[in-house]
mmCIF file of C-alpha atoms in Angstrom:
data_model
loop_
_atom_site.group_PDB
_atom_site.id
_atom_site.type_symbol
_atom_site.label_atom_id
_atom_site.label_comp_id
_atom_site.label_asym_id
_atom_site.label_seq_id
_atom_site.Cartn_x
_atom_site.Cartn_y
_atom_site.Cartn_z
ATOM 1 C CA UNK A 1 30.459 83.423 -12.822
ATOM 2 C CA UNK A 2 30.745 81.241 -10.594
ATOM 3 C CA UNK A 3 27.201 82.108 -8.801
ATOM 4 C CA UNK A 4 25.402 81.429 -12.739
ATOM 5 C CA UNK A 5 27.158 78.383 -13.566
ATOM 6 C CA UNK A 6 26.017 77.222 -9.954
ATOM 7 C CA UNK A 7 22.023 78.220 -10.530
ATOM 8 C CA UNK A 8 22.275 77.543 -14.483
ATOM 9 C CA UNK A 9 23.386 73.502 -12.580
ATOM 10 C CA UNK A 10 20.415 74.036 -9.878
ATOM 11 C CA UNK A 11 17.970 74.201 -12.592
ATOM 12 C CA UNK A 12 18.930 71.644 -14.021
ATOM 13 C CA UNK A 13 19.268 68.870 -11.654
ATOM 14 C CA UNK A 14 15.628 70.349 -10.410
ATOM 15 C CA UNK A 15 14.061 70.193 -14.189
ATOM 16 C CA UNK A 16 16.075 66.291 -13.759
ATOM 17 C CA UNK A 17 14.289 65.468 -10.856
ATOM 18 C CA UNK A 18 10.589 66.984 -12.338
ATOM 19 C CA UNK A 19 10.771 65.002 -15.570
ATOM 20 C CA UNK A 20 12.243 61.457 -13.030
ATOM 21 C CA UNK A 21 9.255 61.924 -11.071
ATOM 22 C CA UNK A 22 6.814 62.109 -13.985
ATOM 23 C CA UNK A 23 8.222 59.263 -15.638
ATOM 24 C CA UNK A 24 7.940 56.829 -12.312
ATOM 25 C CA UNK A 25 4.220 58.264 -11.623
ATOM 26 C CA UNK A 26 2.811 58.299 -14.833
ATOM 27 C CA UNK A 27 4.000 54.804 -16.057
ATOM 28 C CA UNK A 28 1.529 54.519 -19.577
ATOM 29 C CA UNK A 29 5.727 53.607 -21.027
ATOM 30 C CA UNK A 30 8.260 55.451 -21.601
ATOM 31 C CA UNK A 31 8.152 59.145 -22.200
ATOM 32 C CA UNK A 32 10.149 59.025 -25.792
ATOM 33 C CA UNK A 33 7.732 56.520 -26.847
ATOM 34 C CA UNK A 34 5.190 59.066 -25.136
ATOM 35 C CA UNK A 35 6.703 61.762 -26.973
ATOM 36 C CA UNK A 36 6.368 59.945 -29.639
ATOM 37 C CA UNK A 37 3.566 59.146 -30.567
ATOM 38 C CA UNK A 38 1.251 61.572 -28.808
ATOM 39 C CA UNK A 39 0.619 65.766 -29.731
ATOM 40 C CA UNK A 40 1.272 68.013 -26.618
ATOM 41 C CA UNK A 41 0.941 71.548 -26.403
ATOM 42 C CA UNK A 42 3.624 72.431 -23.576
ATOM 43 C CA UNK A 43 2.993 76.306 -21.858
ATOM 44 C CA UNK A 44 5.321 78.166 -20.675
ATOM 45 C CA UNK A 45 4.148 78.010 -17.109
ATOM 46 C CA UNK A 46 6.418 79.626 -13.546
ATOM 47 C CA UNK A 47 8.424 77.181 -12.292
ATOM 48 C CA UNK A 48 5.953 76.118 -9.544
ATOM 49 C CA UNK A 49 3.698 74.078 -12.824
ATOM 50 C CA UNK A 50 4.768 70.776 -12.504
ATOM 51 C CA UNK A 51 2.070 70.051 -15.688
ATOM 52 C CA UNK A 52 1.985 69.417 -19.041
ATOM 53 C CA UNK A 53 -1.029 70.117 -21.416
ATOM 54 C CA UNK A 54 -1.866 67.644 -22.995
ATOM 55 C CA UNK A 55 -4.483 67.883 -25.864
ATOM 56 C CA UNK A 56 -4.152 64.884 -27.916
ATOM 57 C CA UNK A 57 -2.590 61.184 -25.965
ATOM 58 C CA UNK A 58 -2.430 58.295 -28.663
ATOM 59 C CA UNK A 59 -1.314 55.358 -25.936
ATOM 60 C CA UNK A 60 -2.367 52.603 -28.865
ATOM 61 C CA UNK A 61 -0.970 49.630 -29.806
ATOM 62 C CA UNK A 62 0.971 50.129 -26.782
ATOM 63 C CA UNK A 63 0.145 46.120 -24.361
ATOM 64 C CA UNK A 64 -0.945 48.557 -21.652
ATOM 65 C CA UNK A 65 -2.533 45.752 -18.807
ATOM 66 C CA UNK A 66 -4.022 48.807 -16.534
ATOM 67 C CA UNK A 67 -4.336 52.714 -16.424
ATOM 68 C CA UNK A 68 -2.285 54.641 -12.639
ATOM 69 C CA UNK A 69 -5.372 56.110 -10.788
ATOM 70 C CA UNK A 70 -3.210 59.377 -9.734
ATOM 71 C CA UNK A 71 -1.325 59.952 -13.109
ATOM 72 C CA UNK A 72 0.198 63.202 -13.309
ATOM 73 C CA UNK A 73 -0.520 63.895 -16.265
ATOM 74 C CA UNK A 74 -3.669 66.938 -16.495
ATOM 75 C CA UNK A 75 -6.040 64.680 -17.903
ATOM 76 C CA UNK A 76 -8.337 67.819 -18.164
ATOM 77 C CA UNK A 77 -6.888 69.080 -20.905
ATOM 78 C CA UNK A 78 -7.125 66.122 -22.527
ATOM 79 C CA UNK A 79 -9.345 65.792 -25.650
ATOM 80 C CA UNK A 80 -8.637 62.608 -27.167
ATOM 81 C CA UNK A 81 -8.137 59.856 -26.090
ATOM 82 C CA UNK A 82 -7.036 56.602 -27.537
ATOM 83 C CA UNK A 83 -6.655 52.514 -25.832
ATOM 84 C CA UNK A 84 -7.228 50.628 -28.254
ATOM 85 C CA UNK A 85 -5.465 47.397 -29.213
ATOM 86 C CA UNK A 86 -4.391 46.743 -25.889
ATOM 87 C CA UNK A 87 -5.085 44.263 -23.198
ATOM 88 C CA UNK A 88 -6.751 45.962 -20.414
ATOM 89 C CA UNK A 89 -9.544 44.971 -18.428
ATOM 90 C CA UNK A 90 -10.747 47.731 -16.622
ATOM 91 C CA UNK A 91 -10.474 51.753 -16.430
ATOM 92 C CA UNK A 92 -9.870 53.363 -13.325
ATOM 93 C CA UNK A 93 -13.347 55.770 -12.428
ATOM 94 C CA UNK A 94 -11.116 57.799 -10.935
ATOM 95 C CA UNK A 95 -8.973 58.823 -14.226
ATOM 96 C CA UNK A 96 -12.636 58.751 -16.256
ATOM 97 C CA UNK A 97 -14.319 61.543 -14.244
ATOM 98 C CA UNK A 98 -11.302 64.209 -14.951
ATOM 99 C CA UNK A 99 -11.756 63.839 -18.112
ATOM 100 C CA UNK A 100 -13.616 66.785 -18.517
ATOM 101 C CA UNK A 101 -13.026 68.130 -21.958
ATOM 102 C CA UNK A 102 -12.686 64.996 -23.408
ATOM 103 C CA UNK A 103 -14.335 64.614 -26.967
ATOM 104 C CA UNK A 104 -13.215 61.633 -28.475
ATOM 105 C CA UNK A 105 -12.779 58.262 -26.708
ATOM 106 C CA UNK A 106 -10.978 55.213 -27.928
ATOM 107 C CA UNK A 107 -10.589 52.257 -26.281
ATOM 108 C CA UNK A 108 -11.167 49.244 -29.052
ATOM 109 C CA UNK A 109 -9.717 46.104 -28.984
ATOM 110 C CA UNK A 110 -9.708 45.296 -25.168
ATOM 111 C CA UNK A 111 -10.414 43.250 -22.558
ATOM 112 C CA UNK A 112 -13.272 45.580 -20.758
ATOM 113 C CA UNK A 113 -16.055 44.083 -19.101
ATOM 114 C CA UNK A 114 -17.665 47.482 -18.306
ATOM 115 C CA UNK A 115 -17.931 50.172 -18.857
ATOM 116 C CA UNK A 116 -17.150 52.696 -15.495
ATOM 117 C CA UNK A 117 -20.154 54.421 -14.201
ATOM 118 C CA UNK A 118 -18.372 58.330 -14.326
ATOM 119 C CA UNK A 119 -18.538 58.470 -17.666
ATOM 120 C CA UNK A 120 -21.664 59.556 -17.547
ATOM 121 C CA UNK A 121 -19.434 63.212 -16.813
ATOM 122 C CA UNK A 122 -17.863 63.543 -20.112
ATOM 123 C CA UNK A 123 -20.127 65.926 -21.108
ATOM 124 C CA UNK A 124 -18.455 67.141 -24.247
ATOM 125 C CA UNK A 125 -17.802 63.688 -25.278
ATOM 126 C CA UNK A 126 -18.673 63.588 -29.154
ATOM 127 C CA UNK A 127 -17.105 59.968 -30.171
ATOM 128 C CA UNK A 128 -16.950 56.760 -28.131
ATOM 129 C CA UNK A 129 -15.544 53.235 -29.838
ATOM 130 C CA UNK A 130 -15.708 50.793 -27.218
ATOM 131 C CA UNK A 131 -15.824 47.973 -29.812
ATOM 132 C CA UNK A 132 -14.052 44.358 -29.869
ATOM 133 C CA UNK A 133 -14.234 43.925 -25.781
ATOM 134 C CA UNK A 134 -16.254 42.002 -23.564
ATOM 135 C CA UNK A 135 -19.404 44.324 -22.748
ATOM 136 C CA UNK A 136 -22.540 42.787 -21.103
ATOM 137 C CA UNK A 137 -24.319 45.582 -20.689
ATOM 138 C CA UNK A 138 -23.689 50.352 -20.739
ATOM 139 C CA UNK A 139 -23.900 51.443 -18.208
ATOM 140 C CA UNK A 140 -27.097 53.750 -17.941
ATOM 141 C CA UNK A 141 -25.537 56.406 -17.105
ATOM 142 C CA UNK A 142 -23.934 56.556 -20.927
ATOM 143 C CA UNK A 143 -26.853 59.246 -21.121
ATOM 144 C CA UNK A 144 -25.472 62.008 -19.785
ATOM 145 C CA UNK A 145 -23.149 62.035 -21.902
ATOM 146 C CA UNK A 146 -25.412 64.241 -24.534
ATOM 147 C CA UNK A 147 -23.725 65.697 -27.280
ATOM 148 C CA UNK A 148 -22.429 62.049 -28.035
ATOM 149 C CA UNK A 149 -22.891 62.229 -31.811
ATOM 150 C CA UNK A 150 -21.612 58.398 -32.665
ATOM 151 C CA UNK A 151 -21.717 54.771 -30.135
ATOM 152 C CA UNK A 152 -19.722 52.106 -31.647
ATOM 153 C CA UNK A 153 -19.762 49.170 -29.384
ATOM 154 C CA UNK A 154 -19.406 46.340 -32.026
ATOM 155 C CA UNK A 155 -18.165 42.686 -31.388
ATOM 156 C CA UNK A 156 -18.678 42.895 -27.697
ATOM 157 C CA UNK A 157 -21.411 40.558 -26.165
ATOM 158 C CA UNK A 158 -24.867 43.172 -24.967
ATOM 159 C CA UNK A 159 -27.720 41.553 -25.414
ATOM 160 C CA UNK A 160 -29.930 44.862 -24.972
ATOM 161 C CA UNK A 161 -28.864 48.797 -24.755
ATOM 162 C CA UNK A 162 -30.370 51.415 -21.563
ATOM 163 C CA UNK A 163 -34.441 51.629 -21.691
ATOM 164 C CA UNK A 164 -33.780 55.510 -22.836
ATOM 165 C CA UNK A 165 -30.885 55.759 -24.902
ATOM 166 C CA UNK A 166 -33.454 57.576 -27.340
ATOM 167 C CA UNK A 167 -34.509 59.620 -24.895
ATOM 168 C CA UNK A 168 -31.429 61.308 -23.878
ATOM 169 C CA UNK A 169 -28.912 60.870 -26.270
ATOM 170 C CA UNK A 170 -30.352 63.616 -28.830
ATOM 171 C CA UNK A 171 -27.899 64.229 -30.973
ATOM 172 C CA UNK A 172 -26.378 60.443 -31.765
ATOM 173 C CA UNK A 173 -26.501 60.409 -35.059
ATOM 174 C CA UNK A 174 -24.124 56.559 -35.068
ATOM 175 C CA UNK A 175 -25.337 53.651 -33.777
ATOM 176 C CA UNK A 176 -23.302 50.827 -34.113
ATOM 177 C CA UNK A 177 -24.029 47.889 -32.685
ATOM 178 C CA UNK A 178 -23.184 44.818 -34.886
ATOM 179 C CA UNK A 179 -21.910 41.765 -33.813
ATOM 180 C CA UNK A 180 -23.189 41.660 -30.592
ATOM 181 C CA UNK A 181 -26.755 39.260 -28.609
ATOM 182 C CA UNK A 182 -28.964 41.767 -29.197
ATOM 183 C CA UNK A 183 -33.645 40.634 -29.061
ATOM 184 C CA UNK A 184 -34.203 43.870 -28.907
ATOM 185 C CA UNK A 185 -33.925 47.554 -30.165
ATOM 186 C CA UNK A 186 -35.332 49.673 -27.040
ATOM 187 C CA UNK A 187 -38.724 51.361 -27.674
ATOM 188 C CA UNK A 188 -36.984 54.744 -26.890
ATOM 189 C CA UNK A 189 -34.779 54.519 -30.471
ATOM 190 C CA UNK A 190 -37.402 56.083 -31.980
ATOM 191 C CA UNK A 191 -36.599 59.298 -30.798
ATOM 192 C CA UNK A 192 -32.896 59.644 -32.350
ATOM 193 C CA UNK A 193 -34.748 62.025 -34.612
ATOM 194 C CA UNK A 194 -30.674 62.702 -35.535
ATOM 195 C CA UNK A 195 -30.260 59.236 -36.314
ATOM 196 C CA UNK A 196 -28.673 58.854 -39.853
ATOM 197 C CA UNK A 197 -27.036 55.654 -39.434
ATOM 198 C CA UNK A 198 -27.916 52.108 -37.858
ATOM 199 C CA UNK A 199 -26.003 49.401 -37.903
ATOM 200 C CA UNK A 200 -27.822 46.464 -35.772
ATOM 201 C CA UNK A 201 -26.640 43.301 -38.191
ATOM 202 C CA UNK A 202 -24.857 39.944 -36.366
ATOM 203 C CA UNK A 203 -27.900 39.897 -34.459
ATOM 204 C CA UNK A 204 -30.682 38.087 -32.596
ATOM 205 C CA UNK A 205 -33.514 40.479 -33.678
ATOM 206 C CA UNK A 206 -36.688 39.058 -32.971
ATOM 207 C CA UNK A 207 -38.372 42.650 -34.337
ATOM 208 C CA UNK A 208 -37.829 46.950 -34.635
ATOM 209 C CA UNK A 209 -39.807 49.590 -32.926
ATOM 210 C CA UNK A 210 -42.948 50.241 -34.804
ATOM 211 C CA UNK A 211 -42.798 53.259 -34.597
ATOM 212 C CA UNK A 212 -39.192 53.959 -36.812
ATOM 213 C CA UNK A 213 -41.394 56.707 -38.515
ATOM 214 C CA UNK A 214 -39.746 60.027 -36.083
ATOM 215 C CA UNK A 215 -36.576 58.619 -37.411
ATOM 216 C CA UNK A 216 -36.759 61.417 -40.372
ATOM 217 C CA UNK A 217 -32.638 61.938 -41.310
ATOM 218 C CA UNK A 218 -32.091 58.740 -41.342
ATOM 219 C CA UNK A 219 -30.029 57.253 -44.201
ATOM 220 C CA UNK A 220 -28.596 53.870 -43.129
ATOM 221 C CA UNK A 221 -30.371 50.661 -42.092
ATOM 222 C CA UNK A 222 -29.105 47.501 -41.429
ATOM 223 C CA UNK A 223 -30.552 44.894 -39.822
ATOM 224 C CA UNK A 224 -28.897 41.893 -42.129
ATOM 225 C CA UNK A 225 -28.342 38.335 -41.217
ATOM 226 C CA UNK A 226 -29.983 38.041 -37.255
ATOM 227 C CA UNK A 227 -31.056 34.847 -39.483
ATOM 228 C CA UNK A 228 -34.115 32.623 -38.216
ATOM 229 C CA UNK A 229 -35.306 35.535 -35.989
ATOM 230 C CA UNK A 230 -35.598 38.509 -37.321
ATOM 231 C CA UNK A 231 -39.294 37.483 -39.316
ATOM 232 C CA UNK A 232 -40.874 40.870 -39.826
ATOM 233 C CA UNK A 233 -39.911 44.615 -40.740
ATOM 234 C CA UNK A 234 -42.424 46.988 -39.614
ATOM 235 C CA UNK A 235 -43.937 49.312 -41.869
ATOM 236 C CA UNK A 236 -43.099 52.593 -40.700
ATOM 237 C CA UNK A 237 -39.741 51.356 -42.821
ATOM 238 C CA UNK A 238 -42.019 52.958 -45.500
ATOM 239 C CA UNK A 239 -41.789 56.468 -43.936
ATOM 240 C CA UNK A 240 -37.989 56.928 -43.459
ATOM 241 C CA UNK A 241 -38.273 59.615 -45.458
ATOM 242 C CA UNK A 242 -34.195 60.502 -46.041
ATOM 243 C CA UNK A 243 -33.402 56.196 -46.253
ATOM 244 C CA UNK A 244 -30.834 55.296 -48.698
ATOM 245 C CA UNK A 245 -29.493 52.213 -48.089
ATOM 246 C CA UNK A 246 -31.886 49.263 -46.746
ATOM 247 C CA UNK A 247 -29.970 45.943 -45.548
ATOM 248 C CA UNK A 248 -31.814 42.865 -44.286
ATOM 249 C CA UNK A 249 -30.414 40.459 -46.541
ATOM 250 C CA UNK A 250 -30.180 36.927 -44.578
ATOM 251 C CA UNK A 251 -32.744 36.832 -42.625
ATOM 252 C CA UNK A 252 -36.231 35.268 -41.786
ATOM 253 C CA UNK A 253 -38.233 37.758 -44.271
ATOM 254 C CA UNK A 254 -40.701 36.305 -46.490
ATOM 255 C CA UNK A 255 -43.279 39.294 -47.006
ATOM 256 C CA UNK A 256 -41.605 43.402 -47.567
ATOM 257 C CA UNK A 257 -43.724 46.200 -46.066
ATOM 258 C CA UNK A 258 -45.605 47.541 -49.296
ATOM 259 C CA UNK A 259 -44.782 51.401 -48.013
ATOM 260 C CA UNK A 260 -40.695 50.898 -49.112
ATOM 261 C CA UNK A 261 -42.516 51.141 -52.360
ATOM 262 C CA UNK A 262 -43.381 54.873 -51.110
ATOM 263 C CA UNK A 263 -39.335 55.728 -50.842
ATOM 264 C CA UNK A 264 -38.484 57.956 -53.440
ATOM 265 C CA UNK A 265 -34.598 58.276 -52.114
ATOM 266 C CA UNK A 266 -34.278 54.538 -51.321
ATOM 267 C CA UNK A 267 -31.125 53.285 -53.747
ATOM 268 C CA UNK A 268 -29.785 50.314 -52.271
ATOM 269 C CA UNK A 269 -32.013 47.295 -51.350
ATOM 270 C CA UNK A 270 -30.584 44.222 -49.946
ATOM 271 C CA UNK A 271 -32.528 41.345 -49.018
ATOM 272 C CA UNK A 272 -30.825 38.358 -50.710
ATOM 273 C CA UNK A 273 -31.405 35.358 -48.300
ATOM 274 C CA UNK A 274 -34.701 35.878 -47.376
ATOM 275 C CA UNK A 275 -37.557 33.263 -49.335
ATOM 276 C CA UNK A 276 -39.367 35.818 -50.199
ATOM 277 C CA UNK A 277 -42.958 35.344 -51.457
ATOM 278 C CA UNK A 278 -43.963 39.524 -51.722
ATOM 279 C CA UNK A 279 -42.364 40.935 -54.038
ATOM 280 C CA UNK A 280 -41.937 37.580 -55.657
ATOM 281 C CA UNK A 281 -38.743 36.147 -56.460
ATOM 282 C CA UNK A 282 -38.431 36.655 -60.751
ATOM 283 C CA UNK A 283 -39.099 40.710 -59.397
ATOM 284 C CA UNK A 284 -36.467 40.824 -57.217
ATOM 285 C CA UNK A 285 -33.827 39.839 -60.060
ATOM 286 C CA UNK A 286 -34.559 43.341 -62.351
ATOM 287 C CA UNK A 287 -33.440 45.181 -59.104
ATOM 288 C CA UNK A 288 -34.141 47.946 -56.857
ATOM 289 C CA UNK A 289 -36.676 50.083 -59.721
ATOM 290 C CA UNK A 290 -38.964 46.961 -59.771
ATOM 291 C CA UNK A 291 -39.658 45.870 -56.437
ATOM 292 C CA UNK A 292 -40.857 49.906 -55.834
ATOM 293 C CA UNK A 293 -42.969 49.583 -58.811
ATOM 294 C CA UNK A 294 -44.266 46.673 -57.289
ATOM 295 C CA UNK A 295 -45.091 47.205 -54.028
ATOM 296 C CA UNK A 296 -46.188 50.686 -55.637
ATOM 297 C CA UNK A 297 -48.762 48.113 -57.448
ATOM 298 C CA UNK A 298 -49.757 45.971 -54.510
ATOM 299 C CA UNK A 299 -50.347 49.218 -51.781
ATOM 300 C CA UNK A 300 -53.654 49.817 -55.053
ATOM 301 C CA UNK A 301 -54.473 46.536 -54.572
ATOM 302 C CA UNK A 302 -53.273 45.340 -58.729
ATOM 303 C CA UNK A 303 -51.597 42.774 -57.087
ATOM 304 C CA UNK A 304 -54.203 41.517 -54.578
ATOM 305 C CA UNK A 305 -55.132 38.186 -55.685
ATOM 306 C CA UNK A 306 -56.984 37.332 -51.959
ATOM 307 C CA UNK A 307 -61.104 36.021 -52.360
ATOM 308 C CA UNK A 308 -63.301 38.150 -51.691
ATOM 309 C CA UNK A 309 -64.619 38.061 -48.431
ATOM 310 C CA UNK A 310 -68.107 36.853 -47.573
ATOM 311 C CA UNK A 311 -70.592 39.105 -46.001
ATOM 312 C CA UNK A 312 -70.534 38.719 -42.420
ATOM 313 C CA UNK A 313 -74.570 38.681 -43.053
ATOM 314 C CA UNK A 314 -74.445 35.411 -43.951
ATOM 315 C CA UNK A 315 -72.548 34.442 -41.295
ATOM 316 C CA UNK A 316 -75.274 36.400 -38.738
ATOM 317 C CA UNK A 317 -78.100 34.910 -40.521
ATOM 318 C CA UNK A 318 -76.717 30.630 -39.886
ATOM 319 C CA UNK A 319 -76.302 31.473 -36.410
ATOM 320 C CA UNK A 320 -79.658 32.858 -35.413
ATOM 321 C CA UNK A 321 -79.026 36.201 -34.823
ATOM 322 C CA UNK A 322 -82.575 37.406 -36.959
ATOM 323 C CA UNK A 323 -84.720 35.402 -36.153
ATOM 324 C CA UNK A 324 -86.775 36.308 -38.661
ATOM 325 C CA UNK A 325 -88.252 34.278 -42.049
ATOM 326 C CA UNK A 326 -88.747 35.976 -45.321
ATOM 327 C CA UNK A 327 -91.487 35.487 -48.042
ATOM 328 C CA UNK A 328 -91.476 35.561 -51.433
ATOM 329 C CA UNK A 329 -90.389 39.246 -52.509
ATOM 330 C CA UNK A 330 -87.508 38.174 -50.129
ATOM 331 C CA UNK A 331 -88.349 40.631 -47.308
ATOM 332 C CA UNK A 332 -88.039 40.682 -44.213
ATOM 333 C CA UNK A 333 -91.857 40.376 -42.461
ATOM 334 C CA UNK A 334 -92.748 40.605 -38.410
ATOM 335 C CA UNK A 335 -93.387 37.177 -36.884
ATOM 336 C CA UNK A 336 -97.327 35.872 -35.892
ATOM 337 C CA UNK A 337 -96.511 35.986 -32.427
ATOM 338 C CA UNK A 338 -95.149 39.833 -31.616
ATOM 339 C CA UNK A 339 -97.164 42.906 -31.424
ATOM 340 C CA UNK A 340 -95.753 46.600 -32.507
ATOM 341 C CA UNK A 341 -95.047 46.986 -29.529
ATOM 342 C CA UNK A 342 -93.047 43.780 -28.687
ATOM 343 C CA UNK A 343 -91.018 45.246 -31.727
ATOM 344 C CA UNK A 344 -90.020 48.310 -31.058
ATOM 345 C CA UNK A 345 -89.710 46.885 -26.445
ATOM 346 C CA UNK A 346 -85.501 47.634 -25.659
ATOM 347 C CA UNK A 347 -85.773 43.997 -25.152
ATOM 348 C CA UNK A 348 -85.673 43.136 -29.159
ATOM 349 C CA UNK A 349 -84.247 46.448 -30.159
ATOM 350 C CA UNK A 350 -81.483 44.715 -27.126
ATOM 351 C CA UNK A 351 -81.054 41.981 -30.151
ATOM 352 C CA UNK A 352 -80.440 44.300 -33.133
ATOM 353 C CA UNK A 353 -77.891 46.465 -31.900
ATOM 354 C CA UNK A 354 -74.388 46.453 -33.158
ATOM 355 C CA UNK A 355 -73.104 45.610 -29.935
ATOM 356 C CA UNK A 356 -74.457 41.849 -30.035
ATOM 357 C CA UNK A 357 -74.086 42.109 -33.660
ATOM 358 C CA UNK A 358 -70.219 42.481 -33.790
ATOM 359 C CA UNK A 359 -70.008 39.954 -31.494
ATOM 360 C CA UNK A 360 -67.293 37.055 -30.554
ATOM 361 C CA UNK A 361 -69.939 34.937 -29.666
ATOM 362 C CA UNK A 362 -71.789 35.646 -32.689
ATOM 363 C CA UNK A 363 -69.159 37.394 -35.404
ATOM 364 C CA UNK A 364 -65.464 35.298 -35.140
ATOM 365 C CA UNK A 365 -67.243 31.638 -33.951
ATOM 366 C CA UNK A 366 -67.917 29.379 -36.621
#
């Protein structure tokens, strides 16, 4: 009996020491708080295993300034990690590299100035939220997160995105980069064929990629509030066959592409805050169906009030490209000082070649 009580006391002391070591080495917060705010799955193992199998860790809103470089918690077992609403200025590379089974990572509302390059090791990551930080750029290694489906990088100081991001993140469905300083979306954006939501409002966008027709699953396009920067939409916007909503409000757009009239699934079109000429304001006030009808009619030339272009033949004649006199029959006659052989010569024929007729010196000069 005495032996059993001593063995029990020794085992309790051993468990107590292990818990104390975990508290000291894993100093994210107190053990009581960690158990309250996290979902922990404890696997029964022998006494030599000192690690707990943690699936979800929620450390949001705990005023954390930094993370330990070598926590004793099993990082490889975490599937969801929430570090939002803290004071983190950096994430150790060693921690990120060990989160091999991470599916969702939330780091929004911190003071991060950079994302660790080791984020490229997270091959299973599907959701990444890094909004509300001080990021100037995204690491190129983020392209290795090929399982990523949702990327939120709102309210940062981004000026661009990685050039080849669209070639690698082929599973991306939601891209939100609003409230940054982005001037151009990379050309590779048009290769995100699974993309459903593109939110790039409140930036400094000058233009959008031309080949947007490849975004066959895009449902929501928001490029509003780029104010004095965005003055034109690409014609390919009208080929986004799955588009339900377009918001281009508060830009410098004067003319909507005629192709928008072909969007059969379009249900919402926001264009306020622009100085639209086509379609005119009275048509816009009638609603989206009137706008689509106007643009369709414009495609068919029903609203084309521009004067007909003058024939370029008269301009060529005035520029003396054809030095051939006219007779009373208003036909062409051969000059008296030229023979039939002269007309058939290569020198004379070259005067009538399309390259000469349509050369900039004759056709485009006034």
